[in-house]
Coordinates of C-alpha atoms (C1' of nucleotides) in Angstrom, one line a residue:
Chain N
M15 CA 0.0 0.0 0.0
Q16 CA 1.6 3.2 -1.2
N17 CA 1.0 6.5 0.5
S18 CA -0.8 7.9 -2.5
E19 CA -3.3 5.0 -2.4
A20 CA -3.9 5.6 1.3
I21 CA -4.6 9.2 0.6
A22 CA -7.0 8.4 -2.2
L23 CA -8.9 6.0 0.0
S24 CA -9.0 8.5 2.8
A25 CA -10.3 11.2 0.5
V26 CA -13.1 9.1 -0.9
L27 CA -14.1 7.7 2.5
L28 CA -14.2 11.2 4.1
A29 CA -16.1 12.6 1.0
A30 CA -18.7 9.8 1.2
A31 CA -19.2 10.2 4.9
G32 CA -19.5 14.0 4.6
E33 CA -22.0 13.6 1.8
L34 CA -24.0 11.1 3.8
T35 CA -24.1 13.3 6.8
Q36 CA -25.3 16.2 4.8
R37 CA -27.9 14.3 3.0
I38 CA -29.3 12.8 6.2
H39 CA -29.5 16.3 7.6
E40 CA -31.2 17.7 4.5
G41 CA -33.6 14.8 4.5
V42 CA -34.6 15.3 8.1
V43 CA -35.2 19.0 7.5
A44 CA -37.2 18.2 4.4
R45 CA -39.4 16.1 6.5
G46 CA -40.3 19.0 8.7
F47 CA -37.9 18.7 11.6
E48 CA -36.1 21.9 12.1
G49 CA -33.5 23.1 14.5
V50 CA -31.9 19.6 14.8
R51 CA -28.2 19.1 14.1
P52 CA -26.2 16.0 13.4
A53 CA -25.1 15.8 17.0
H54 CA -28.7 15.5 17.9
G55 CA -29.1 12.5 15.6
F56 CA -26.2 10.8 17.3
T57 CA -27.9 11.5 20.6
F58 CA -31.2 10.0 19.3
A59 CA -29.3 6.9 18.2
R60 CA -28.1 6.4 21.7
L61 CA -31.5 7.0 23.3
A62 CA -33.4 4.7 20.9
S63 CA -32.8 1.6 23.0
D64 CA -34.2 2.4 26.5
G65 CA -32.9 5.9 26.9
A66 CA -29.7 7.0 28.6
T67 CA -28.3 9.2 31.3
V68 CA -26.6 12.5 30.6
T69 CA -23.2 11.0 31.4
E70 CA -23.8 8.1 29.0
I71 CA -24.8 10.5 26.3
A72 CA -21.6 12.5 26.9
A73 CA -19.5 9.4 26.5
H74 CA -21.3 8.5 23.4
L75 CA -20.7 11.9 21.8
G76 CA -17.2 12.3 23.1
V77 CA -18.0 15.6 24.9
T78 CA -18.1 16.7 28.5
K79 CA -21.2 16.0 30.5
Q80 CA -21.9 19.7 30.8
A81 CA -22.1 19.9 27.0
A82 CA -24.3 16.8 26.9
S83 CA -26.5 18.4 29.6
Q84 CA -26.9 21.5 27.4
I85 CA -27.8 19.4 24.4
V86 CA -30.4 17.5 26.4
E87 CA -31.8 20.8 27.7
E88 CA -32.1 22.0 24.1
L89 CA -33.8 18.8 23.0
V90 CA -36.2 19.0 25.9
R91 CA -37.1 22.6 25.0
K92 CA -37.7 21.5 21.4
G93 CA -39.8 18.6 22.5
Y94 CA -37.7 15.7 21.2
V95 CA -36.8 14.1 24.6
E96 CA -37.9 14.2 28.2
R97 CA -36.2 13.6 31.5
R98 CA -37.6 11.0 33.7
P99 CA -36.4 9.9 37.2
H100 CA -34.0 7.1 37.0
P101 CA -35.5 3.9 38.3
E102 CA -32.4 2.7 40.1
D103 CA -30.3 5.8 40.9
A104 CA -31.9 8.9 42.5
R105 CA -29.1 11.1 41.4
A106 CA -29.4 10.2 37.8
R107 CA -32.2 11.1 35.3
L108 CA -33.1 8.9 32.4
V109 CA -33.4 10.8 29.1
V110 CA -35.9 9.2 26.8
L111 CA -37.3 10.1 23.3
T112 CA -40.7 11.6 23.1
E113 CA -43.1 10.7 20.3
L114 CA -41.7 13.6 18.4
G115 CA -38.2 12.3 19.0
W116 CA -39.2 8.9 17.7
A117 CA -40.7 10.5 14.6
C118 CA -37.6 12.5 14.0
T119 CA -35.5 9.4 14.4
R120 CA -37.6 7.6 11.8
A121 CA -37.2 10.6 9.5
A122 CA -33.5 10.3 9.9
E123 CA -33.6 6.6 9.1
E124 CA -35.7 7.3 6.0
A125 CA -33.3 10.0 4.9
A126 CA -30.4 7.6 5.4
A127 CA -32.2 4.9 3.4
D128 CA -32.7 7.4 0.6
A129 CA -29.0 8.4 0.5
V130 CA -27.8 4.9 0.7
G131 CA -30.4 3.9 -1.9
A132 CA -28.9 6.4 -4.3
W133 CA -25.7 4.6 -3.9
A134 CA -27.3 1.2 -4.4
E135 CA -28.5 2.4 -7.8
V136 CA -25.0 3.0 -8.8
L137 CA -23.4 -0.1 -7.2
G138 CA -26.2 -2.6 -7.2
E139 CA -27.3 -4.8 -4.3
R140 CA -24.5 -7.2 -4.5
E141 CA -21.8 -4.5 -4.3
M142 CA -23.6 -2.7 -1.5
R143 CA -23.5 -5.8 0.6
A144 CA -19.8 -6.1 -0.1
L145 CA -19.2 -2.5 0.9
R146 CA -21.1 -2.9 4.1
T147 CA -19.1 -6.1 4.9
L148 CA -15.8 -4.4 4.2
L149 CA -16.7 -1.3 6.3
T150 CA -18.0 -3.4 9.1
S151 CA -14.6 -5.2 9.3
I152 CA -12.7 -2.0 9.8
A153 CA -15.2 0.2 11.8
P154 CA -14.4 0.6 15.5
Y155 CA -16.8 -0.7 18.0
G156 CA -17.2 2.2 20.3
P157 CA -19.4 5.2 20.1
I158 CA -19.7 7.1 16.8
K159 CA -17.9 10.4 17.5
P160 CA -18.6 13.1 15.1
A161 CA -15.0 14.2 15.5
W162 CA -13.4 16.3 12.9
Chain Q
M26 CA -32.4 -2.4 0.6
Q27 CA -34.3 -2.2 3.9
N28 CA -34.1 0.7 6.2
S29 CA -32.2 -1.3 8.8
E30 CA -29.5 -2.2 6.3
A31 CA -29.1 1.5 5.3
I32 CA -28.7 2.4 9.0
A33 CA -26.1 -0.2 9.5
L34 CA -24.2 0.9 6.5
S35 CA -24.4 4.5 7.5
A36 CA -23.2 3.7 11.0
V37 CA -20.1 1.8 9.9
L38 CA -19.3 4.4 7.3
L39 CA -19.5 7.3 9.8
A40 CA -17.6 5.3 12.4
A41 CA -14.8 4.5 9.9
A42 CA -14.6 8.1 8.8
G43 CA -14.6 9.4 12.3
E44 CA -11.8 7.0 13.3
L45 CA -9.8 7.8 10.3
T46 CA -10.0 11.5 11.0
Q47 CA -9.1 11.0 14.6
R48 CA -6.1 8.8 13.8
I49 CA -4.8 11.2 11.2
H50 CA -5.0 14.0 13.7
E51 CA -3.3 12.0 16.4
G52 CA -0.6 10.9 13.9
V53 CA 0.1 14.5 12.9
V54 CA 0.4 15.5 16.5
A55 CA 2.6 12.6 17.3
R56 CA 5.0 13.8 14.5
G57 CA 5.4 17.0 16.3
F58 CA 2.9 19.3 14.6
E59 CA 0.8 21.0 17.2
G60 CA -2.1 23.5 17.0
V61 CA -3.3 22.1 13.8
R62 CA -6.9 20.9 13.3
P63 CA -8.5 18.7 10.7
A64 CA -9.9 21.8 9.0
H65 CA -6.3 22.9 8.4
G66 CA -5.5 19.5 6.8
F67 CA -8.4 20.1 4.4
T68 CA -6.9 23.5 3.7
F69 CA -3.4 22.0 3.0
A70 CA -4.9 19.5 0.6
R71 CA -6.4 22.4 -1.4
L72 CA -3.1 24.3 -1.3
A73 CA -0.9 21.4 -2.2
S74 CA -1.3 21.9 -5.9
D75 CA -0.2 25.5 -6.7
G76 CA -1.8 27.2 -3.8
A77 CA -5.2 28.9 -3.7
T78 CA -6.9 32.2 -2.9
V79 CA -8.9 32.8 0.2
T80 CA -12.1 32.6 -1.7
E81 CA -11.2 29.2 -3.2
I82 CA -10.3 27.9 0.2
A83 CA -13.6 29.1 1.5
A84 CA -15.4 27.2 -1.2
H85 CA -13.3 24.1 -0.6
L86 CA -14.1 24.1 3.1
G87 CA -17.7 25.1 2.7
V88 CA -17.4 28.2 5.0
T89 CA -17.6 31.9 4.4
K90 CA -14.5 33.7 3.0
Q91 CA -14.2 35.6 6.3
A92 CA -13.8 32.3 8.1
A93 CA -11.3 31.1 5.5
S94 CA -9.4 34.4 5.9
Q95 CA -9.2 33.8 9.7
I96 CA -8.0 30.2 9.2
V97 CA -5.3 31.5 6.8
E98 CA -4.3 34.2 9.2
E99 CA -3.9 31.5 11.9
L100 CA -1.8 29.3 9.6
V101 CA 0.4 32.2 8.6
R102 CA 0.9 33.0 12.3
K103 CA 1.9 29.4 12.9
G104 CA 4.2 29.3 9.9
Y105 CA 2.4 26.7 7.8
V106 CA 1.4 29.0 4.9
E107 CA 2.3 32.4 3.5
R108 CA 0.5 35.0 1.4
R109 CA 2.0 36.0 -1.9
P110 CA 0.7 38.5 -4.4
H111 CA -1.4 36.9 -7.0
P112 CA 0.3 36.9 -10.4
E113 CA -2.8 37.7 -12.3
D114 CA -5.1 39.6 -10.0
A115 CA -3.9 42.5 -7.9
R116 CA -6.9 42.2 -5.6
A117 CA -6.2 38.6 -4.8
R118 CA -3.5 37.0 -2.7
L119 CA -2.2 33.5 -3.4
V120 CA -1.9 31.4 -0.3
V121 CA 0.9 28.8 -0.6
L122 CA 2.4 26.2 1.8
T123 CA 5.7 27.0 3.4
E124 CA 8.3 24.3 3.9
L125 CA 6.8 23.7 7.3
G126 CA 3.4 23.4 5.7
W127 CA 4.7 20.8 3.3
A128 CA 6.3 18.9 6.1
C129 CA 3.0 18.9 8.0
T130 CA 1.2 17.7 4.9
R131 CA 3.6 14.8 4.5
A132 CA 3.1 13.9 8.1
A133 CA -0.6 13.8 7.5
E134 CA -0.1 11.6 4.6
E135 CA 2.1 9.3 6.6
A136 CA -0.5 9.2 9.4
A137 CA -3.2 8.4 6.8
A138 CA -1.1 5.6 5.4
D139 CA -0.6 4.2 8.9
A140 CA -4.3 4.2 9.6
V141 CA -5.2 2.8 6.3
G142 CA -2.4 0.3 6.6
A143 CA -4.0 -1.0 9.8
W144 CA -7.1 -1.7 7.9
A145 CA -5.1 -3.4 5.2
E146 CA -3.8 -5.9 7.7
V147 CA -7.4 -6.9 8.5
L148 CA -8.8 -6.9 5.0
G149 CA -5.8 -7.7 2.8
E150 CA -4.6 -5.9 -0.3
R151 CA -7.2 -7.3 -2.6
E152 CA -10.2 -6.2 -0.4
M153 CA -8.6 -2.8 0.1
R154 CA -8.6 -2.2 -3.6
A155 CA -12.2 -3.3 -3.7
L156 CA -13.1 -0.9 -0.9
R157 CA -11.4 1.9 -2.6
T158 CA -13.2 1.2 -5.9
L159 CA -16.6 1.0 -4.3
L160 CA -16.1 4.2 -2.3
T161 CA -14.8 6.0 -5.4
S162 CA -18.0 5.1 -7.2
I163 CA -20.2 6.8 -4.7
A164 CA -18.1 9.7 -3.4
P165 CA -19.1 13.1 -4.7
Y166 CA -16.7 15.0 -6.8
G167 CA -16.7 18.4 -5.2
P168 CA -14.8 19.7 -2.2
I169 CA -14.6 17.5 0.9
K170 CA -16.6 19.4 3.4
P171 CA -16.1 18.4 7.0
A172 CA -19.8 19.0 7.6
W173 CA -21.5 17.4 10.5
Chain S
dA17 C1' -22.6 3.1 61.5
dC18 C1' -20.8 7.1 59.8
dT19 C1' -17.2 9.4 57.6
dA20 C1' -14.8 9.9 53.1
dT21 C1' -14.7 9.4 48.4
dT22 C1' -16.8 8.7 44.1
dT23 C1' -20.4 9.6 40.8
dG24 C1' -24.5 12.0 38.3
dG25 C1' -25.9 16.4 37.4
dT26 C1' -26.3 21.4 37.1
dC27 C1' -24.9 26.5 37.2
dA28 C1' -21.8 30.0 35.7
dA29 C1' -18.2 32.0 33.1
dG30 C1' -15.1 32.0 29.3
dC31 C1' -13.1 30.7 24.8
dT32 C1' -13.0 29.3 19.9
dG33 C1' -14.6 29.1 15.4
dC34 C1' -17.8 30.4 12.8
dT35 C1' -21.4 33.9 11.2
dT36 C1' -23.5 38.4 9.4
dG37 C1' -22.7 43.2 8.1
dA38 C1' -19.9 47.0 6.5
dC39 C1' -16.3 48.5 3.9
dC40 C1' -12.2 49.2 0.6
dA41 C1' -9.4 48.1 -3.7
dT42 C1' -9.2 46.1 -8.1
dA43 C1' -11.4 43.8 -12.2
dA44 C1' -14.9 43.1 -15.4
dT45 C1' -18.8 45.0 -17.9
dG46 C1' -21.8 48.2 -20.4
Chain H
dC4 C1' -15.2 55.7 -18.0
dA5 C1' -19.1 54.9 -14.9
dT6 C1' -21.2 50.9 -13.0
dT7 C1' -21.3 46.6 -11.1
dA8 C1' -19.0 42.4 -9.6
dT9 C1' -15.3 40.2 -7.1
dG10 C1' -11.3 39.3 -3.7
dG11 C1' -10.2 40.5 0.8
dT12 C1' -10.3 42.4 5.5
dC13 C1' -12.2 44.6 9.9
dA14 C1' -15.6 44.4 13.5
dA15 C1' -19.1 42.6 16.2
dG16 C1' -22.0 38.8 17.6
dC17 C1' -23.5 34.1 18.4
dA18 C1' -23.4 29.0 19.0
dG19 C1' -21.4 25.2 21.0
dC20 C1' -18.1 23.7 23.5
dT21 C1' -14.8 24.0 27.6
dT22 C1' -13.1 24.5 32.5
dG23 C1' -14.2 25.3 37.4
dA24 C1' -17.2 25.3 41.3
dC25 C1' -20.7 23.2 43.5
dC26 C1' -24.7 20.1 45.3
dA27 C1' -27.1 15.5 46.1
dA28 C1' -27.0 10.7 46.2
dA29 C1' -24.4 6.4 46.0
dT30 C1' -20.4 3.7 47.2
dA31 C1' -16.2 2.4 49.9
dG32 C1' -13.3 2.3 54.0
dT33 C1' -12.5 1.4 58.6

DNA sequence: ACTATTTGGTCAAGCTGCTTGACCATAATG
DNA sequence: CATTATGGTCAAGCAGCTTGACCAAATAGT
């Protein structure tokens, strides 16, 4: 593997990821959900299965818990999530999606499906599976940090 | 293509891109270049071939020209680029990499090669070429916008 | 048991990186 | 050669994050 090949691979990977992010965002907006940013989408993804605490969200996003707390506050204000008392820890508060939050999550999924679908039209089903398999082999396990 | 598959593909793509960005950044820092952010790397990439004007950099990064101007100012201060008079337009100024800027660019390329090389050890050369081919087919042509 | 430390969360203040708005100098257009 | 468009900077403001201080509940130490 020469350097130039590594650069080329990096460039197309970053370009594809950037475009995907942008398209998902545009698709969500087009479906009527305004004032939501990609970071909110990553938050929703973490909340989708049973909710999470502020600290867990912070770890998921790779930010401080103060930042996560502010994000949650904003999402509460906009009606996407709500804070409930934590069933096992009186200090903690469980953040869960509201019905609006679920609707927005589904919109994001549809937008993702649209964007990916456009790729499928170019590559075909078979190649898409190959792509997914390859990426799955190299993607890290941890949280998806929107870090760049 | 079902929604769930699109989500899975999106997740691994974003995870891989996030990890790559982070590793490149860490690699650049490890090679002794401090105070440089991913956005600077995207700037360097645009400057590498013959330099660019502030307006061109702005378009490349997807930000306003004021923001691009500030970024250039910072890079000048840190010694990575310099402003030269534009040979054809007295209004414009051509921003070019200094020797330090070139060194930093090479460091980023090495870091990218390291990160990609780690994937090659998992996938093998053949699969890496397949991955690159697939991604090249779906990546947009325009500037790489670090947008999320 | 009860002190001491850790952990979950918020409040407050500050910084960084971007934005919008105004403006100047040069180029392109009629 | 007057008008408009373009490249660039200065200034002010804002959004999203950080660090620092703090409180309440849980956990650990003896």
